[in-house]
C-alpha atoms as one frame of an Amber mdcrd trajectory, in Angstrom:
protein
  54.484 176.387 210.455  52.405 175.940 213.832  51.947 179.089 215.822  52.343
 176.457 219.058  55.500 176.216 220.583  57.852 173.387 222.235  57.890 175.298
 225.514  56.161 174.000 228.614  52.377 174.933 227.973  48.848 174.632 229.107
  46.467 173.646 226.230  42.698 172.878 225.445  40.922 171.752 222.597  37.808
 174.028 223.430  37.148 177.424 224.988  36.999 178.147 228.455  33.462 177.662
 229.995  34.155 179.863 232.908  36.540 182.237 234.263  38.951 179.434 236.239
  39.401 177.601 232.614  40.871 180.781 231.150  44.287 181.138 230.810  46.151
 183.902 232.895  48.921 186.257 231.492  50.340 189.278 232.770  53.499 191.495
 233.138  52.982 192.266 236.766  51.007 195.598 236.388  48.689 194.240 233.825
  46.596 191.187 233.932  44.364 189.272 231.579  42.195 185.881 231.584  42.048
 184.487 228.188  38.859 182.365 227.725  39.970 181.237 224.085  36.660 182.789
 222.487  37.791 186.162 221.961  36.909 187.226 225.615  39.467 188.831 227.879
  38.961 190.046 231.477  41.590 192.537 232.215  42.894 193.848 235.522  45.383
 196.674 236.721  47.140 196.055 239.890  46.541 199.612 241.058  43.067 199.373
 240.877  41.627 199.114 244.515  38.556 200.423 246.322  39.470 203.509 248.235
  40.488 202.896 251.816  38.310 203.655 254.590  38.895 205.667 256.738  41.259
 207.949 254.711  43.834 207.213 257.281  43.966 203.541 257.996  46.824 203.214
 260.268  44.893 205.222 262.749  44.354 202.901 265.668  41.391 203.251 268.496
  41.825 205.935 271.025  43.376 204.586 274.204  44.224 201.148 272.695  47.789
 200.447 274.663  45.624 200.427 278.106  42.987 198.177 276.188  45.821 196.038
 275.052  47.513 195.731 278.236  44.305 194.791 280.049  43.809 191.974 277.390
  47.380 190.724 278.205  46.317 190.588 281.912  43.191 188.511 281.011  45.024
 185.963 278.758  47.723 185.552 281.772  44.837 185.374 284.446  43.391 182.678
 282.310  40.170 184.512 281.068  40.303 184.140 277.175  36.789 185.376 276.560
  37.610 188.654 278.371  40.827 188.840 276.255  38.976 188.138 273.067  36.230
 190.954 274.374  38.995 193.635 274.986  41.063 192.947 271.423  37.719 192.872
 269.522  37.395 196.587 270.586  40.746 198.021 269.198  39.850 196.512 265.774
  39.637 198.887 262.714  38.450 198.801 259.319  38.582 195.764 256.883  40.905
 196.504 253.775  40.076 197.854 250.586  38.906 195.349 247.861  41.149 194.762
 244.414  39.208 195.686 241.603  38.836 194.185 237.800  39.536 196.716 234.936
  37.027 195.500 232.442  36.557 193.097 229.921  37.530 193.180 226.198  35.472
 191.085 223.697  36.983 190.235 219.996  33.815 189.180 217.764  34.893 187.254
 214.590  33.692 184.126 212.726  35.928 180.981 212.593  35.059 177.412 211.966
  37.360 174.437 211.948  39.756 172.649 213.967  40.282 174.208 217.762  43.252
 174.610 220.141  44.199 177.138 222.571  47.585 176.965 224.278  49.256 179.208
 227.299  53.246 179.132 226.740  54.498 179.140 230.061  57.798 180.305 229.199
  57.198 183.141 226.700  53.999 184.267 228.734  51.812 184.339 225.564  48.144
 182.981 224.864  47.519 181.793 221.258  43.958 180.528 219.999  43.847 178.782
 216.632  40.430 178.172 215.231  40.195 177.276 211.708  41.985 179.680 209.648
  41.718 182.358 212.486  44.739 182.919 214.904  44.472 185.261 217.859  47.880
 185.887 219.833  47.497 187.849 223.362  50.273 189.205 225.773  50.928 191.715
 228.384  54.202 193.481 228.314  53.826 197.570 229.279  49.926 196.850 228.940
  47.872 194.366 227.201  47.832 193.533 223.489  45.968 191.091 221.136  46.000
 190.551 217.664  43.733 188.422 215.258  44.856 187.252 211.807  43.020 185.210
 209.330  39.360 186.541 210.025  37.170 188.612 207.452  35.895 191.069 210.092
  36.909 191.694 213.711  34.340 193.758 215.754  35.775 195.360 219.237  33.563
 195.780 222.506  35.053 196.752 225.603  34.161 199.070 228.593  37.729 200.248
 229.123  39.561 202.611 226.764  41.439 200.755 223.709  43.324 201.564 220.868
  42.705 199.560 217.427  45.325 198.945 215.096  44.192 197.892 211.459  46.758
 195.955 209.321  46.359 194.662 205.970  46.026 190.894 207.524  45.244 191.672
 211.220  43.550 193.750 213.774  45.712 194.825 216.647  43.907 195.785 219.951
  45.887 197.541 222.705  44.806 198.326 226.476  47.151 200.523 228.908  50.141
 200.502 226.226  51.992 203.890 225.363  51.811 204.848 221.777  50.913 202.387
 219.143  53.845 200.217 218.971  53.994 197.644 216.020  52.837 194.334 217.167
  55.829 192.369 216.057  57.738 194.857 218.286  55.525 194.857 221.246  55.049
 190.820 221.267  59.169 190.574 220.930  59.493 192.851 223.998  56.593 191.138
 225.925  57.710 187.430 225.064  61.479 187.902 225.625  60.836 189.789 229.183
  58.963 186.992 230.310  61.004 184.124 229.038  64.257 185.744 230.229  62.951
 185.209 233.910  60.932 182.039 233.416  63.719 180.286 231.301  66.488 180.480
 234.017  65.327 177.133 235.349  64.576 173.766 233.619  62.848 170.912 235.114
  62.559 167.439 233.005  60.932 164.784 235.168  60.483 162.548 232.007  57.941
 162.680 229.080  54.551 163.752 229.124  50.900 161.940 228.922  49.081 162.331
 226.002  46.081 164.741 226.108  45.582 167.994 227.871  47.696 168.670 230.782
  44.437 168.999 232.805  43.933 165.358 231.993  47.063 164.098 233.097  47.143
 161.714 235.897  47.873 163.866 239.228  50.776 161.793 240.490  52.683 161.826
 237.113  56.297 163.478 237.078  55.576 165.272 233.862  52.771 166.973 235.591
  54.740 168.039 238.836  57.470 169.569 236.180  54.568 171.425 234.163  52.844
 172.987 237.499  56.667 173.744 238.857  57.056 176.217 235.707  53.324 177.151
 235.647  53.688 178.684 239.397  56.866 180.481 238.178  55.039 181.701 235.340
  52.106 183.233 237.629  54.867 184.998 239.616  56.746 186.527 236.835  53.030
 187.339 235.296  51.748 189.149 238.463  55.050 190.573 240.355  57.879 192.547
 238.431  60.126 195.299 239.654  58.048 198.580 239.963  54.540 196.705 240.489
  52.835 195.758 243.675  53.171 192.707 245.003  50.915 189.641 243.900  47.808
 189.635 246.081  45.821 186.757 246.887  44.587 186.193 243.311  48.044 187.530
 241.824  46.953 190.232 239.539  43.684 188.360 238.325  40.240 189.326 239.610
  36.608 189.100 237.918  34.814 190.582 240.833  33.693 193.703 242.579  33.681
 191.958 245.818  36.104 189.265 245.499  36.578 186.431 247.856  38.574 187.871
 251.120  38.782 191.175 249.169  41.719 189.814 247.046  43.959 191.736 249.530
  47.081 190.585 250.698  46.649 187.748 253.649  49.556 187.914 255.736  49.573
 184.964 257.913  50.545 182.883 255.206  49.437 183.367 251.650  51.396 186.496
 250.937  54.650 184.765 252.189  54.127 181.991 250.311  53.279 183.934 247.024
  57.079 184.775 247.347  58.671 181.375 248.336  59.810 180.169 245.174  61.527
 183.566 244.028  65.114 183.309 245.460  65.546 179.457 245.129  64.130 179.202
 241.665  65.917 182.259 240.462  63.101 185.009 240.030  64.791 187.599 242.557
  63.600 190.662 240.361  59.848 189.047 241.033  60.734 189.501 244.764  61.390
 192.975 244.540  57.636 194.223 244.437  57.069 192.811 248.050  60.372 193.836
 249.692  59.650 197.479 248.338  55.998 197.385 249.925  57.531 196.359 253.406
  58.743 200.010 253.611  55.317 201.559 253.215  53.781 198.808 255.207  56.309
 199.537 257.773  55.388 203.548 258.256  51.932 202.343 258.818  53.105 199.742
 261.031  55.625 202.055 263.145  52.233 204.185 263.926  50.022 201.112 264.550
  53.022 199.757 267.123  53.062 203.052 269.014  49.442 203.913 269.333  47.902
 200.596 269.424  50.528 198.864 271.676  52.904 201.459 273.137  55.735 199.903
 271.767  58.425 200.569 269.566  59.642 199.519 265.975  56.417 198.761 263.734
  54.182 195.769 263.177  51.231 194.601 260.972  48.400 192.125 261.327  46.791
 189.645 259.113  45.533 191.692 256.047  46.828 194.798 254.272  46.010 196.173
 250.789  47.840 198.692 248.535  47.265 201.639 250.751  49.334 199.607 253.826
  46.783 199.181 256.196  48.453 197.628 259.527  45.635 197.636 262.133  43.635
 194.392 263.182  40.610 194.306 260.857  37.158 193.195 261.910  36.036 189.696
 263.151  37.296 186.975 265.155  40.615 187.816 266.996  41.948 184.455 265.915
  42.820 186.010 262.632  42.431 189.794 263.350  44.358 190.422 266.012  47.674
 188.838 265.046  50.639 190.845 265.190  53.533 189.203 263.911  53.024 189.639
 260.305  56.102 192.299 260.352  58.066 189.683 261.734  57.283 186.829 259.296
  57.663 189.344 256.108  61.122 190.470 257.512  62.483 187.251 256.911  61.959
 187.637 253.251  64.551 190.528 253.408  67.354 188.360 255.026  66.234 185.682
 252.167  67.038 188.334 249.585  70.561 189.050 251.314  71.398 185.337 251.694
  70.904 184.225 247.864  72.043 187.652 246.540  74.597 188.787 248.773  74.370
 192.651 248.623  75.700 194.251 251.760  74.961 197.626 250.594  71.408 196.763
 250.105  71.147 194.975 253.318  72.359 198.107 255.141  70.371 200.869 253.277
  67.052 199.049 252.701  66.818 196.009 254.397  68.520 196.675 258.101  66.044
 199.514 259.006  62.824 197.317 258.406  64.645 194.082 260.396  65.658 196.350
 262.940  62.047 197.989 263.473  60.338 194.608 263.352  62.715 193.196 266.232
  62.567 196.150 268.246  58.424 195.363 268.315  58.968 191.655 268.858  61.355
 192.135 271.526  59.157 194.688 273.335  56.417 192.329 272.797  57.845 189.590
 274.808  56.652 189.203 278.333  58.110 187.102 281.244  55.640 184.503 282.675
  56.396 181.276 284.360  60.088 182.070 284.412  60.186 182.256 280.486  59.698
 184.845 277.711  56.414 184.486 275.926  53.620 186.674 274.333  50.329 187.665
 275.746  47.651 187.957 274.198  48.469 185.570 271.617  46.558 183.878 268.950
  47.602 181.108 266.432  46.209 182.214 262.684  42.772 181.370 262.314  42.643
 178.203 264.790  41.071 177.738 268.089  41.617 175.495 271.389  39.218 174.048
 273.763  39.268 175.183 277.550  39.523 172.775 280.235  35.559 172.911 280.634
  35.026 172.725 276.588  34.696 176.242 275.507  35.991 176.857 272.197  38.416
 180.249 272.256  41.246 181.710 270.147  43.228 184.158 272.630  45.656 182.519
 275.004  49.505 182.861 275.787  52.617 181.657 273.991  51.256 180.924 270.684
  54.044 178.508 269.267  53.724 180.704 265.991  54.564 183.912 267.882  57.750
 182.313 269.436  58.948 180.798 266.559  58.574 183.610 264.309  60.345 186.245
 267.291  63.309 183.518 267.388  63.764 183.232 263.409  63.580 187.141 263.208
  66.078 187.525 266.178  68.113 185.102 264.463  68.632 187.071 261.063  68.916
 190.304 263.084  71.890 188.860 264.783  73.204 187.714 261.488  72.687 190.860
 259.692  74.564 192.703 262.707  77.569 190.365 262.223  77.885 191.613 258.679
  77.095 194.855 259.374  79.048 195.592 262.565  76.015 196.538 264.240  75.700
 195.749 267.865  72.845 193.468 268.510  73.578 192.154 271.995  70.206 192.936
 273.276  68.801 190.824 270.467  71.231 188.072 271.030  70.531 188.101 274.643
  66.763 187.749 274.251  67.244 184.992 271.352  69.012 182.977 273.852  65.970
 182.764 275.857  63.067 182.022 273.477  62.028 178.672 274.623  61.916 175.831
 272.159  58.437 174.922 270.746  56.721 172.701 273.400  56.011 169.187 272.859
  52.645 167.501 274.066  51.941 164.184 275.640  51.520 162.454 272.273  54.689
 163.665 270.930  53.637 166.233 268.691  54.775 170.135 268.669  51.984 171.898
 270.610  49.938 175.081 268.935  50.178 177.085 272.219  52.651 176.705 275.288
  49.548 174.669 277.234  48.392 171.197 275.882  44.790 172.314 274.917  42.314
 169.844 273.044  41.674 170.784 269.470  38.027 171.540 268.026  39.694 170.998
 264.528  42.593 168.674 264.667  43.248 168.693 260.636  43.215 172.612 260.392
  44.280 173.873 257.386  46.894 176.166 258.939  50.446 174.675 260.029  51.033
 177.542 261.848  53.158 176.038 264.633  55.466 174.188 262.332  56.723 177.618
 260.759  60.184 176.721 262.588  60.673 173.606 260.090  59.860 175.576 257.089
  60.367 178.196 256.044  62.123 178.589 259.521  65.492 177.037 260.318  65.304
 176.304 263.974  63.694 172.558 263.669  66.480 170.772 262.176  65.997 167.356
 260.099  66.907 164.524 262.707  66.519 166.206 265.906  63.888 165.601 268.427
  61.798 168.463 267.419  61.800 167.383 263.821  60.002 164.023 265.018  57.709
 165.880 266.835  57.028 168.335 263.865  56.552 165.191 261.974  53.981 163.724
 264.063  51.935 166.842 263.878  52.235 167.057 260.268  50.959 163.430 260.085
  48.048 164.548 262.342  46.581 167.467 260.502  45.884 165.147 257.622  46.303
 165.145 253.924  43.436 167.811 253.100  42.967 171.449 253.017  42.940 173.955
 250.245  45.835 174.347 247.734  48.115 176.366 249.724  47.670 174.075 252.514
  49.167 171.202 250.114  52.042 173.582 249.090  53.280 173.920 252.497  52.877
 170.205 253.903  54.946 169.411 250.880  57.691 171.782 251.791  57.592 170.821
 255.320  57.788 167.119 254.382  60.727 167.915 251.996  62.803 169.654 254.900
  61.893 166.291 256.852  63.617 164.317 254.126  60.230 162.702 253.241  60.204
 162.783 249.275  57.111 160.584 248.765  54.818 161.936 251.331  55.668 165.300
 250.047  54.720 164.361 246.310  51.519 162.743 247.424  50.838 166.551 249.248
  51.615 167.968 245.768  49.636 165.587 244.076  46.374 166.001 246.118  46.603
 169.744 245.697  42.726 170.799 244.223  43.138 172.371 240.837  40.897 174.093
 238.503  40.930 173.051 234.598  43.609 175.740 234.002  45.561 173.977 236.631
  45.489 177.110 238.934  45.133 176.542 242.966  41.224 175.998 243.442  38.603
 176.334 246.050  38.616 179.495 245.654  40.786 180.754 242.824  44.190 182.008
 244.461  47.880 182.022 243.500  49.337 180.848 246.805  49.059 177.655 246.449
  50.183 177.670 242.749  53.435 179.890 243.849  54.206 177.612 246.652  54.259
 174.510 244.325  57.714 175.551 242.796  59.093 176.382 245.893  58.273 172.889
 247.313  59.722 171.137 244.434  62.774 173.117 244.608  63.221 172.008 248.408
  62.881 168.384 247.387  65.579 168.981 244.852  68.052 171.210 246.720  68.474
 172.799 250.701  70.979 175.331 251.144  69.699 176.559 254.672  71.762 174.456
 256.982  75.226 176.134 255.455  75.458 173.161 253.244  74.391 172.193 249.756
  72.005 169.460 250.412  71.695 167.842 246.896  68.156 165.697 246.176  67.654
 165.822 249.773  64.149 164.506 249.513  63.952 162.916 246.092  60.455 161.387
 245.451  60.571 157.795 244.474  58.265 158.505 241.786  60.491 160.723 240.273
  63.440 158.359 239.497  65.370 159.933 236.792  65.482 163.824 235.862  67.443
 166.813 235.088  67.126 170.508 236.786  69.466 173.678 235.674  69.257 177.071
 237.361  68.099 176.450 240.757  69.839 178.967 243.240  71.296 178.364 246.761
  72.178 180.667 249.391  75.659 181.994 248.812  74.774 183.235 245.300  75.366
 179.884 243.755  73.298 178.262 240.349  73.020 174.644 240.930  72.245 172.233
 237.871  71.424 168.109 238.537  71.296 165.154 236.800  69.885 161.987 238.505
  69.018 158.488 237.344  67.460 155.401 239.005  67.343 157.724 242.225  70.809
 158.353 242.086  72.646 161.904 241.864  75.049 161.542 238.477  76.217 165.095
 237.939  76.125 168.329 239.916  77.178 171.679 238.066  77.819 174.757 240.210
  77.990 178.737 238.946  79.062 181.183 241.484  78.258 184.972 241.487  81.421
 185.183 243.826  84.433 183.079 244.705  83.403 180.358 247.318  84.166 176.918
 248.820  80.940 175.160 249.373  80.168 171.567 250.976  77.846 169.216 248.771
  76.015 166.680 250.606  74.116 163.902 248.928  72.851 160.875 250.830  76.077
 159.773 252.811  78.600 161.493 250.387  80.432 164.589 251.178  82.510 166.598
 248.768  84.167 170.029 249.638  84.312 172.347 246.549  85.888 175.698 245.272
  84.227 177.708 242.797  85.727 181.196 241.384  83.696 184.397 240.940  81.713
 184.007 237.531  83.331 180.081 237.358  81.501 177.054 236.624  82.551 173.601
 238.046  80.817 170.148 236.606  81.223 167.576 239.334  80.388 163.919 238.165
  79.143 162.803 241.245  79.679 159.244 241.462  82.973 159.136 240.002  84.219
 161.865 242.237  82.355 161.068 245.666  83.324 157.380 247.192
């Protein structure tokens, strides 16, 4: 009997030649990269360097006065002086995520070779002649070797070896010495229960290893959809830390960007697929992490800015660093991370509908983030804006050609402020809270500005761009994941022009964001092109360098192509790519606590099935067709679309 499954899987006919070819497995706490030659690089999500200084939330002395001076300089048109002042209030860099160690199994094997990563069960299997090696994470790391005459074990981490009659089992970080069959069953069942909630079929797969498939092939899109969901399940489970830049996998003592939490897009993108692709439990580590970050951020808001509420900047770590790190204010002095992260709290409520959780766990954080944003606003030219202001990692050219970062009213600042105040007002309505002052400010937040060429501007004023195809799409956050810019509006057309101007390139996460933006615009072909252009390593993870954000953004973008629920109706196949003419998806989630199954053929929706957590009436929309549908709590309704809707 073959040890390989029919589940969605990655496979190769030779061992990994480098770390980026190995197969990642994990249980949220522990991670392993499986090379297929007996080597396993191990990680524990708790292993970080110590914070420096010991209190990472301590801002510089006298900081509010410095920030106020930077505001005055920005408003007076002196960005260099504002830059200089902001650099003076920067704090330490984050801690670095660390490798746990390496485990190497030595055995002799000859004959045919294949290694596979089962994305449904989260198990790595290598078959080399008579030798079979299985590895899985579930409350620790475990590996079992069968068919080998002798097995040697070398490792720089503590391990437990169990010799059976026909096998050798090695555990790292596992409590006790459980029988392999029990450990394997628990680990694979827990993984499959999560990944198996959604299935996507876009047609038959090509022959050969997935790394050789054409990038535009629909079957590769379906596989990468499940691959991204596997990575989230493997790097983020209840009780663990959130997935960092590299998920839970890192072989370096000095990893790229410290393998920290980068909060100006990457951490948020890691969790975009959690709700729409039925992985709400995997969202929990981020939502719980926000409580610690808000505690640090409250002190930073008070002592750095002299303001109420809480804030965070573009980097943090397991110690909840909330101050600006060292470097260019273009990234370091961006204080809007708390606002963006707080939107995830409302997403959890919209999809799950737990008002008790909303009041007890989410509301204090939403309120605190909104308090800071409200106080951070300043009136200038008769409207509310922000100053000093930066657009993450980007710069502009002044009238005399100077490249600067600090200015007034970056579009992202105001877009995130609008989105957060909107959610606070909505949450207040659910909870019966007085949110009048937030509603008043919300009504005064200006729309994103549009330039002379019809594009959404990145700052309040129309400046020349030193890098027109910059990787970030910060000024379009109101289109996705935000909701202010609606498809079909004049602003949506301006966003489309901005998206075109950014070009097709960029790192993997930029491709995922572009795909989601194109999906919101209803342009499935452009979205599919963005996904097909994503740079990938041979193990199909996001490339240059290895980061999980693009891989996790991929399933979020695919879900957005097939189902959108942010406008109060269920839009079915709102941006189906022409290259995916026939397919089926089951288990996608919509806001309101609804699971959706869809089938389509020749580009036309054929059937939709709805399962509701609670009784509801929803409006289904696909193209020009609309249908109101009631669903009982726990009930399932199947609608043969073409026969039911005229």
